[in-house]
Structures are given as structure tokens and as C-alpha cells.
XYZ file of C-alpha atoms in Angstrom:
429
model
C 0.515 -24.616 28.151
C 1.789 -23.984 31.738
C -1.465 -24.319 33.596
C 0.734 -23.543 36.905
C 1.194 -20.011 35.545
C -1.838 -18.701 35.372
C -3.863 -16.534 37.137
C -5.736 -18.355 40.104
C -9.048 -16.817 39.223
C -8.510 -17.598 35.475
C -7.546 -21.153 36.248
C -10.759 -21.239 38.860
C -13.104 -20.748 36.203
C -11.639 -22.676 33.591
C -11.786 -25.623 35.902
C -15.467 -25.011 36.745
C -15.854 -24.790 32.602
C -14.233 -28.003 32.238
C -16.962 -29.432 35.032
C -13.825 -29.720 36.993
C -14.190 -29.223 41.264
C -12.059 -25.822 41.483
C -11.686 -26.954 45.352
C -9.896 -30.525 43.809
C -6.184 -31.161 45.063
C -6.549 -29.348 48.633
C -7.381 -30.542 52.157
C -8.079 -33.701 52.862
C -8.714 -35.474 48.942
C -5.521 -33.314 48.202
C -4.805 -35.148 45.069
C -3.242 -34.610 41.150
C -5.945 -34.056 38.114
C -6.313 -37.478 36.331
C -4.621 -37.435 32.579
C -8.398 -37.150 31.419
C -9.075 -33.863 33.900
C -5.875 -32.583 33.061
C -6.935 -32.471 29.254
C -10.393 -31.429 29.919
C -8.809 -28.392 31.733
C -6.351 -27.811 28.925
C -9.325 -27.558 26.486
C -11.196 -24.830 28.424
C -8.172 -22.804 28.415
C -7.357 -23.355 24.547
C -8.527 -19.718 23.100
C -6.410 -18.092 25.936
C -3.098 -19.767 24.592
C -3.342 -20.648 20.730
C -4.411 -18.925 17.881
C -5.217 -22.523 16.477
C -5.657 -25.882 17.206
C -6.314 -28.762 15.410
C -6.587 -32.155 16.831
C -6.978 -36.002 14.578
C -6.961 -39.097 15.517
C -4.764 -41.713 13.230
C -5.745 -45.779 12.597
C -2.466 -46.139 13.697
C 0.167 -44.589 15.599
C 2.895 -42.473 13.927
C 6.184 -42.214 15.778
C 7.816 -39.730 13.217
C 6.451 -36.568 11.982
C 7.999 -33.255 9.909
C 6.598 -30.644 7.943
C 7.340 -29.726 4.985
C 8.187 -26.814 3.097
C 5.988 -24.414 0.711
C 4.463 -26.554 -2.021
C 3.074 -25.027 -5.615
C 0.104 -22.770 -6.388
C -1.472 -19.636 -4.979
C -3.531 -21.331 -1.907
C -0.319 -23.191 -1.138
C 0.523 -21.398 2.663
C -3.249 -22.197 3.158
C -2.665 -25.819 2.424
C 0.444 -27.343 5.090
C 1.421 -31.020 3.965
C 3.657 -33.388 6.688
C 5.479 -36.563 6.539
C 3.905 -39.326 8.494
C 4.178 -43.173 8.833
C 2.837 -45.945 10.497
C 3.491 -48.398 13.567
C 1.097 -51.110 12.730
C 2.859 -53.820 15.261
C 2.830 -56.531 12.179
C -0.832 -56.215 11.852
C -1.137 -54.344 8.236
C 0.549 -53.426 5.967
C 3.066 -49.841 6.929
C 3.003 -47.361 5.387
C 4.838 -43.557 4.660
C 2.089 -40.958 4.456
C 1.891 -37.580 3.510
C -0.914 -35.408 5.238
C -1.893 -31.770 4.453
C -4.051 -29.289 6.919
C -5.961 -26.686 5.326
C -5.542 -23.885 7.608
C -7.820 -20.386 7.754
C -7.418 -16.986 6.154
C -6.695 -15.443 9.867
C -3.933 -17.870 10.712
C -1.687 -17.155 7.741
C -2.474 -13.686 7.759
C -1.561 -13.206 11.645
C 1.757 -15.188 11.072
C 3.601 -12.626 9.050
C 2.816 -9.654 6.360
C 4.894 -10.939 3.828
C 3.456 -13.903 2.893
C -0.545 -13.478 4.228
C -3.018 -14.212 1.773
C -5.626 -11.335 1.388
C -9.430 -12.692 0.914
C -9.279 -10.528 -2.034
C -6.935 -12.285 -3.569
C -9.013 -15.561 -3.584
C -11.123 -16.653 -6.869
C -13.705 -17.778 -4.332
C -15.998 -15.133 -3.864
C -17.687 -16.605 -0.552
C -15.739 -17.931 2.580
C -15.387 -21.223 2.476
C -15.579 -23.758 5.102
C -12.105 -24.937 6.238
C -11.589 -28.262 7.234
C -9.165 -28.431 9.572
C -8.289 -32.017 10.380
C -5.524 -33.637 8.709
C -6.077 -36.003 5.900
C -3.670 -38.291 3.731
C -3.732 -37.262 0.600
C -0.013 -39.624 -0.566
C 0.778 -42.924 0.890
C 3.735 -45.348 -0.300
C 4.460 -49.436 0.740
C 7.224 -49.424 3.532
C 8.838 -52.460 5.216
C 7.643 -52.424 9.100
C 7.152 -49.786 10.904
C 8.684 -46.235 9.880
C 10.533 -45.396 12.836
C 11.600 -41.674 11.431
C 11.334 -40.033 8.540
C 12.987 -36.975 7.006
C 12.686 -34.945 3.523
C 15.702 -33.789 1.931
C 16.481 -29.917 2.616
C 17.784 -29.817 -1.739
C 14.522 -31.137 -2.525
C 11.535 -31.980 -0.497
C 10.623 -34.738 -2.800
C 12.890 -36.823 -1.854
C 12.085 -38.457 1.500
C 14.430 -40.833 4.054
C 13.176 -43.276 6.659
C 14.657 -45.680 9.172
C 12.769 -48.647 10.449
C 12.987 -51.364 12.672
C 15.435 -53.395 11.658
C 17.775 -50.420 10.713
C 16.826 -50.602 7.091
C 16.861 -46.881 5.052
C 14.824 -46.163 2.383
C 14.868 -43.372 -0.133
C 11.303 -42.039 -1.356
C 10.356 -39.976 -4.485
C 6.897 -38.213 -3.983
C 7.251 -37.684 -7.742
C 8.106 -41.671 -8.542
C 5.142 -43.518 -10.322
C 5.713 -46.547 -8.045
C 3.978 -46.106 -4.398
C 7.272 -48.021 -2.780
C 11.077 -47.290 -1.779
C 13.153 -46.286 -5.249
C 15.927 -47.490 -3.131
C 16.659 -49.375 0.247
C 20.210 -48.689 2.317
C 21.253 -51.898 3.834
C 24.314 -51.979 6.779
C 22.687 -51.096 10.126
C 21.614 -54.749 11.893
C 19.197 -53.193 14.067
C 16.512 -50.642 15.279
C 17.407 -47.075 14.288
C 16.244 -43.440 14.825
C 19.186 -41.508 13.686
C 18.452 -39.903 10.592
C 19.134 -36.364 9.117
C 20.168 -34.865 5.557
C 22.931 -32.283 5.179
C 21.509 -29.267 5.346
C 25.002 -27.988 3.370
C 25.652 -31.376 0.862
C 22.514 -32.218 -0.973
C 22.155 -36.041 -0.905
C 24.434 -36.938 1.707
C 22.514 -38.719 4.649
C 23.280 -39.646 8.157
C 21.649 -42.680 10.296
C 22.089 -43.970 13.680
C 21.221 -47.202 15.380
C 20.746 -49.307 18.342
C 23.486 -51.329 16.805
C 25.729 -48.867 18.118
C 26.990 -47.660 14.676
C 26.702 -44.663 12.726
C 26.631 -44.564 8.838
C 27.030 -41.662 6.118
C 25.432 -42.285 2.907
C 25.178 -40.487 -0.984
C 21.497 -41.658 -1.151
C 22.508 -42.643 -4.887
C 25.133 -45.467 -3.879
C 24.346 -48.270 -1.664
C 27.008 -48.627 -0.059
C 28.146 -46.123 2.927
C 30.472 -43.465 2.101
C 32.175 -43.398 6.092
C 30.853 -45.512 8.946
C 31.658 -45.228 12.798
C 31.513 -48.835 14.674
C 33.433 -47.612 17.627
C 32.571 -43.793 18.252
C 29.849 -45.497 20.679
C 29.743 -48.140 22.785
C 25.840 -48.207 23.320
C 23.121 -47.075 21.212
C 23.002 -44.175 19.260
C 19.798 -42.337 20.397
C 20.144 -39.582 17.671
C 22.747 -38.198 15.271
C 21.858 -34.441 13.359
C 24.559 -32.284 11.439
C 25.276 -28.917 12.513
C 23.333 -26.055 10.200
C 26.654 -24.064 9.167
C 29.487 -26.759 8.515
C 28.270 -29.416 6.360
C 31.779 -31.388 7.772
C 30.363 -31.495 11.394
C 27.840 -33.551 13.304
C 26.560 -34.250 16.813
C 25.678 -37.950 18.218
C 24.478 -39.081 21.531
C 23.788 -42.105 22.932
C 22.931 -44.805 25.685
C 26.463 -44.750 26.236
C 26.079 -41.050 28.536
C 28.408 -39.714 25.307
C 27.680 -36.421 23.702
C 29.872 -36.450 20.711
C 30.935 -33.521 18.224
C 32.395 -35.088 15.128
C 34.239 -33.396 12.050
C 34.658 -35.366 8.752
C 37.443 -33.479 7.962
C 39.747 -35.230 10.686
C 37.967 -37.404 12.836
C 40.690 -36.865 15.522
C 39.133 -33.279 15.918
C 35.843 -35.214 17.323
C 35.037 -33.733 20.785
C 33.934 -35.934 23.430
C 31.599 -35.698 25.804
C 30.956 -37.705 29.313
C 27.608 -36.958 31.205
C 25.777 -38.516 34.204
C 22.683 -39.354 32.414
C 22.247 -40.160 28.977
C 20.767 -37.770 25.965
C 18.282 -38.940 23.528
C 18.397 -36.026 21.493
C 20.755 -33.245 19.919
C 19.664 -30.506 18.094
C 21.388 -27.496 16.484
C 20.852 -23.836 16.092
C 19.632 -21.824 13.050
C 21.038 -19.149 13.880
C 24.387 -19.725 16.210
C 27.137 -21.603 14.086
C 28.168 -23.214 17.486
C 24.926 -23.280 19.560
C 23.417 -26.458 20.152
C 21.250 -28.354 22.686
C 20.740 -31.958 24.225
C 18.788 -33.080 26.206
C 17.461 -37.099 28.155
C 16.364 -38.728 30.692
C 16.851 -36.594 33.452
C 14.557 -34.023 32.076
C 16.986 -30.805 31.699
C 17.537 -28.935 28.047
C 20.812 -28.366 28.162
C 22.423 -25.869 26.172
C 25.956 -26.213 24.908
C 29.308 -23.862 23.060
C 30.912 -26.284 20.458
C 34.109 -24.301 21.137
C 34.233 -25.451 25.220
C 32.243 -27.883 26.085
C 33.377 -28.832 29.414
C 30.327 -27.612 31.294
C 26.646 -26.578 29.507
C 25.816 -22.855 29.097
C 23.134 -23.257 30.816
C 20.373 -25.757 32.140
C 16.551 -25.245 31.422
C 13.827 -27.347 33.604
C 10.420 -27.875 32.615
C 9.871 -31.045 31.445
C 9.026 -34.051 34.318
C 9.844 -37.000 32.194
C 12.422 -37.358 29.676
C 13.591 -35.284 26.745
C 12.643 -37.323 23.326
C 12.830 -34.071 20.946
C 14.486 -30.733 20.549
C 14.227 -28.354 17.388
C 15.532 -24.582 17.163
C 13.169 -22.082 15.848
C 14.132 -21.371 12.099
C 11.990 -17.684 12.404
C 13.473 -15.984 15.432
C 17.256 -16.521 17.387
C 16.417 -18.307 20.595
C 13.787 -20.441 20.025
C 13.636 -23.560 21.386
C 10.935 -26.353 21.484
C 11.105 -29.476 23.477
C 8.782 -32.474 23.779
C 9.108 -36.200 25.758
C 7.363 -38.898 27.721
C 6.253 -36.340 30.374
C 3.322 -35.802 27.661
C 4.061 -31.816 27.238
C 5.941 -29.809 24.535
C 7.365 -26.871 25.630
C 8.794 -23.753 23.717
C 10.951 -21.694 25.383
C 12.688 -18.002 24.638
C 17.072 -18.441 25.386
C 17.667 -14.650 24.734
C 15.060 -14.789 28.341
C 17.417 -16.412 30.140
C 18.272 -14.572 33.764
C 14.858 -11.977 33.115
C 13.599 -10.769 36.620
C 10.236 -12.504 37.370
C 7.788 -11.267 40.413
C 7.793 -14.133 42.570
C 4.530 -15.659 41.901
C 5.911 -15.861 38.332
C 9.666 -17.707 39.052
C 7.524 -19.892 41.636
C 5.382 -21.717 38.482
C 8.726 -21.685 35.959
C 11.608 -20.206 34.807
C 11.616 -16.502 32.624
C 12.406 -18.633 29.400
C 9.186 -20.655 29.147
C 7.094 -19.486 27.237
C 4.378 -21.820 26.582
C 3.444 -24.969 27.136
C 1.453 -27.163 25.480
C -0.110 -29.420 27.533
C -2.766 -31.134 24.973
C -1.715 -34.684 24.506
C -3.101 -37.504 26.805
C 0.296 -40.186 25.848
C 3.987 -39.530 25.658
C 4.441 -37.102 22.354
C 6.606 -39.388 19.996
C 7.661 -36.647 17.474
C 7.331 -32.554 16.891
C 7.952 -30.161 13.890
C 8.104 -26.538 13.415
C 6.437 -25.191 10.566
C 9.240 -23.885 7.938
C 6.576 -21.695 6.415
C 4.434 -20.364 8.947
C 5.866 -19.195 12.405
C 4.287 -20.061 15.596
C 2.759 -22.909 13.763
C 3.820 -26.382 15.556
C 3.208 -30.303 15.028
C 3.001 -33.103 17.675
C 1.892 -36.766 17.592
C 1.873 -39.039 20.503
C 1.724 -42.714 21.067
C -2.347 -43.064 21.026
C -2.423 -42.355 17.501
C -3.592 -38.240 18.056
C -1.986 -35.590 16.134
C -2.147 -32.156 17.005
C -1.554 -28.905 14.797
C -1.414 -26.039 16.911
C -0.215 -22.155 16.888
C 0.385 -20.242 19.885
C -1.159 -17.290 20.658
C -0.159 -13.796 19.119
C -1.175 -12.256 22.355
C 1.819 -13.455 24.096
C 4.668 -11.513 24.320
C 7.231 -13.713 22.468
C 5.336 -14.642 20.150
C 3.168 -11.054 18.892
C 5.846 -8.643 20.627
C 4.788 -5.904 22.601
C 1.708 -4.691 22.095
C 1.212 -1.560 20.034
C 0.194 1.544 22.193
C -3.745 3.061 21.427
C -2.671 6.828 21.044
C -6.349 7.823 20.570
C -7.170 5.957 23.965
C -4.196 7.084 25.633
C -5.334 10.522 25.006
C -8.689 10.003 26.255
C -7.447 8.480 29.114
C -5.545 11.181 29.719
C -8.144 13.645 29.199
C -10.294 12.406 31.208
């Protein structure tokens, strides 16, 4: 959350909760919170920003996270699962996890009517406790550390990962064996670039430090295309676009943004920018939206159809950009996380609102939240496919934290509903 953007006598008191000196950071000690004050403060401020928030703490770091989508049986929007792994440095064995969060009654049922699940509807006829940490409950063997990991959009069983030495392999949650079914050998070094084709089932993507990009059928093991001089650096990230299973962004180390089309690679749109991007990401909703965004901290959002200059910049962040994901429930929202230890979500169709001036002081109209919780750079995010508002993030000191921001904002709840009955006394009064 934006702790700059609150109200002073709100964020008074929450200091003084947090046994923080309200009076810290003016006059002579002027001086910023330490990471530790900083979190205590974010803590104390929790039930004025979330709905929920859940916060473990792993054996080992995981630098990749997603959640997944509905599973099977009537409790199943109580129980969320995720894909995990492990960064174990050569120490133990790795590993690719799956974890599940068993959330309460009242978070499902705020998220949306249509899919709530009613109390009465439970076999259980007294509340049960909910536990609310994540726990493993699937593990299988992997070969170093699991760099990023993806499911298949076709089936969710079926799970990709990249690791350190550029090595892909192909998971089945429903395979007997607790190991790869299959490995995809042609990178010769570290990779994050990874995404399925939301539009081709089976058809993967992968990008690597090697400077290459690959396109695989996950049942061959050979590469169906490969690209060993669309970049000249390495490829930070590589993600198709949503509507056109022939197109596909890729940006690298190179300070290249590139748009690329399968069906005539001389149709691939190039483009040069001052600093480089270490992430792409593509609307849900727009068939020629996208965003990018690096190490000079901006989102940047981009037409496919003239690219010569962004749409529009957002700043927020104070660090680098390491993730960006579109909103699959509602056009026009963004979320954003990097080293600056913050994930951000921000509203697009906001863009240009009139603020009061205390207001455009702390941020721009098209933040929304931000989540401030995480004490390390966040290494990966996910938005929850089945329950809106409900967000992922893990950072580098092995924490993960589920969270779900508060229906009492505005972008999130909408505009709350008028009380006729207390509008009339008002009034009669």
C-alpha cells in the first residue's frame, strides 16, 4: 500500500500502533523508516487496505510463482493451489512444488456473487478453523534451481520450467513418477523466458541469457523455430500476445522491445529504448495493448499498431520493474512488482482523473494500491484466475504473501451503494 497517501492523522496513529516515533523523519534526526519500521508500519495499517492477508515463510527461496486455475470438488474456490519451486544454491535437492491456501467463507463470498460459496451449502455444520498459511501438498525432482515455472492454459496439469542452465522441463501433476516426463535441451544458458500459447495448446516459448529464443511442441524435442539473432544480449522475458496465437513480444539486455509474428518474421516490429525492459506483458482485454517495463522504474504502456512513442508512462515503483500482469477480471488492470520491494496495482481507464493536490502530491490518479508488505526484492507475482482482487508475491527471503485488497476501495468494490433509509433520516432531521 501507498503509505504516502494516507491521511496524516491515520498514518500518525498507525505509527504510534506499530511503537513507531510519529515525530521520526523531521527536524534534526530527519531520516527514512528502516526496512524493519517500514514493515512494522505496513502491518498496523493491514485491515485498512486488504480484505486478506496471508503471510509464510519457505525453507528455501522461490523465484517463480503462478496460480492456478479452479481445481475439482465443491470446496474447490475455498481451496487456491500455486506453482512453486526452489533455489537451494546446490545445497539440496530442487524441487517444483505445488502449494494450496485454504481461504475463508467471507473472502470468496466478497469476491463475486456468482461463484460465493454459501455456509449453507457446506456439509460441515460448525465453522471451521481455516488455516491460512500455505502448505505443499505436490512436490516433483527438478535439476537445479527452477528459475520459472508456468502451467499450460489447455490443461493445468501440465506444467513448464526453465532453470539455470537453460534446461526446460515438461511436468504432469497426474504422472506417477515425481520427476520431468520430458526435458527440452537447446538453450546453453540461464533462462527466464517462458510462456504457453494461450491460442495453440502445447506450443511453448523460452528465452535465455544465451541470447536466443526457442518455440517448442512440448511433445517433440527438438524446437519447432528458433531466433539466434533477433537479440544481441539477453532475453529478459518473451510472452505471446492473448488474441493472435502467431504473435509474441521479447525484450532484452539489448534496450530492444521486439513484436514478432510467426507468420512472416519480416513483419517483426522493432523497438530501440534508452534503458532496458525486463518484462513484457499483454492485455486481456485489448488485442493490441501491452506493457513493459525495467530498470528505470516506469510501466510503460504501448499500441502494437505504432509504436514509435509509449501511450503513456506510469511512475511508482523506485527500483526496477521485474513483473507485469494485466488483470484477467476487469479492462485496465495492471499489477507491477520489482527490486524496489513493492507491488503495485494500478487502474489505466484512471489515467488523466483530476486529483486535489494533496492527492497528485503522494501519486498519480491510476494507483490504486500498493502493497508494501515484503522486506526483500519480490521475485515473482500472480493474479488469481478464480478469485478477483486476490494476488500472490514471493520475494528473495523465502516469504510468500497471499493477499486481497480491500473491497472498500473504490476500484476494487465500486462506489458505494447509497443508505436510502439513512438518507431519509438525515434528511428529516
Amino acid at each position: 500500500m501507498n503509505l504516502e497517501k494516507m491521511d496524516p492523522s491515520m498514518l500518525m496513529a498507525a505509527a504510534a500502533a506499530a511503537g513507531i516515533d510519529p515525530n521520526m523523519g523531521s527536524g534534526e534526526e530527519d531520516r527514512p523508516l528502516s526496512i524493519e519500521e517500514e514493515y512494522n508500519l505496513w502491518k498496523s495499517n493491514v485491515p485498512l487496505m486488504y480484505d486478506f492477508v496471508s503471510e509464510t515463510e519457505l525453507v528455501w527461496p522461490s523465484l517463480t510463482m503462478q496460480w492456478l486455475p479452479h481445481g475439482k470438488g465443491p470446496m474447490s474456490r475455498n481451496t487456491q493451489q500455486m506453482i512453486l519451486g526452489t533455489h537451494t544454491s546446490g545445497e539440496e535437492q530442487n524441487y517444483l512444488k505445488i502449494a494450496a491456501i485454504t481461504l475463508p467463507d467471507e473472502v470468496i463470498q466478497e469476491s463475486d456473487e456468482q461463484g460465493s460459496i454459501k455456509k449453507e451449502d457446506s456439509e460441515e455444520e460448525e465453522e471451521e478453523y481455516v488455516q491460512s498459511n500455505i502448505r505443499i501438498v505436490q512436490k516433483f525432482e527438478h535439476d537445479e534451481e527452477v528459475n520459472r515455472a508456468r502451467y499450460m492454459p489447455q490443461d493445468a496439469n501440465i506444467i513448464a520450467t526453465i532453470n539455470g542452465s537453460g534446461v526446460i522441463s515438461i511436468f504432469d501433476r497426474e504422472s506417477e513418477q515425481n520427476k520431468a516426463i520430458r526435458t527440452l535441451e537447446y538453450h546453453k544458458d540461464n533462462g527466464y523466458g517462458l510462456s504457453f500459447n494461450p491460442n495453440w495448446e502445447g506450443h511453448l516459448l523460452s528465452g535465455s541469457d544465451d541470447h536466443t529464443m526457442a518455440l517448442w511442441d512440448i511433445s517433440k524435442t527438438e524446437p519447432i523455430q528458433t531466433w539466434e539473432t533477433a537479440h544481441s544480449d539477453i532475453v529478459n522475458d518473451c510472452k505471446w500476445n492473448n488474441f493472435n496465437k502467431d504473435v509474441f513480444g521479447s525484450v532484452s539486455e539489448d534496450s530492444t522491445l521486439k513484436i514478432h509474428d510467426l507468420r512472416n518474421d519480416k513483419k517483426s516490429t522493432s523497438l530501440t529504448i534508452k534503458s532496458a525492459y525486463n518484462t513484457i506483458a499483454f492485455s486481456k482485454h485489448s488485442q493490441y495493448l501491452f506493457a513493459a517495463a525495467g530498470t528505470d522504474s516506469n510501466i510503460y504502456l504501448y499500441d502494437m499498431r505504432s509504436m514509435q512513442e509509449p501511450l503513456h508512462a506510469m511512475d511508482g515503483h523506485k527500483d526496477a520493474v521485474t513483473n507485469l500482469e494485466f488483470f484477467e477480471h476487469k479492462d485496465g488492470i495492471i499489477m507491477s512488482s520489482g527490486a524496489d520491494r513493492r507491488a503495485i496495482v494500478w487502474d489505466i481507464t484512471d489515467i488523466g482523473k483530476e486529483q486535489i493536490v494533496e492527492d497528485a502530491e503522494d501519486a498519480t490518479p491510476e494507483v490504486v494500491m500498493m502493497h508494501a508488505g515484503h522486506r526483500s526484492a519480490i521475485n515473482d507475482m500472480s493474479i488469481n484466475p478464480n478469485i478477483p482482487w486476490l494476488m500472490a508475491t514471493c520475494e528473495e527471503e523465502n516469504i510468500v504473501q497471499v493477499w486481497k485488497c480491500s473491497s472498500k476501495l473504490p476500484n476494487v468494490g465500486g462506489t458505494p451503494k447509497l443508505d436510502e433509509e439513512l438518507l431519509k433520516k438525515m434528511i428529516a432531521e
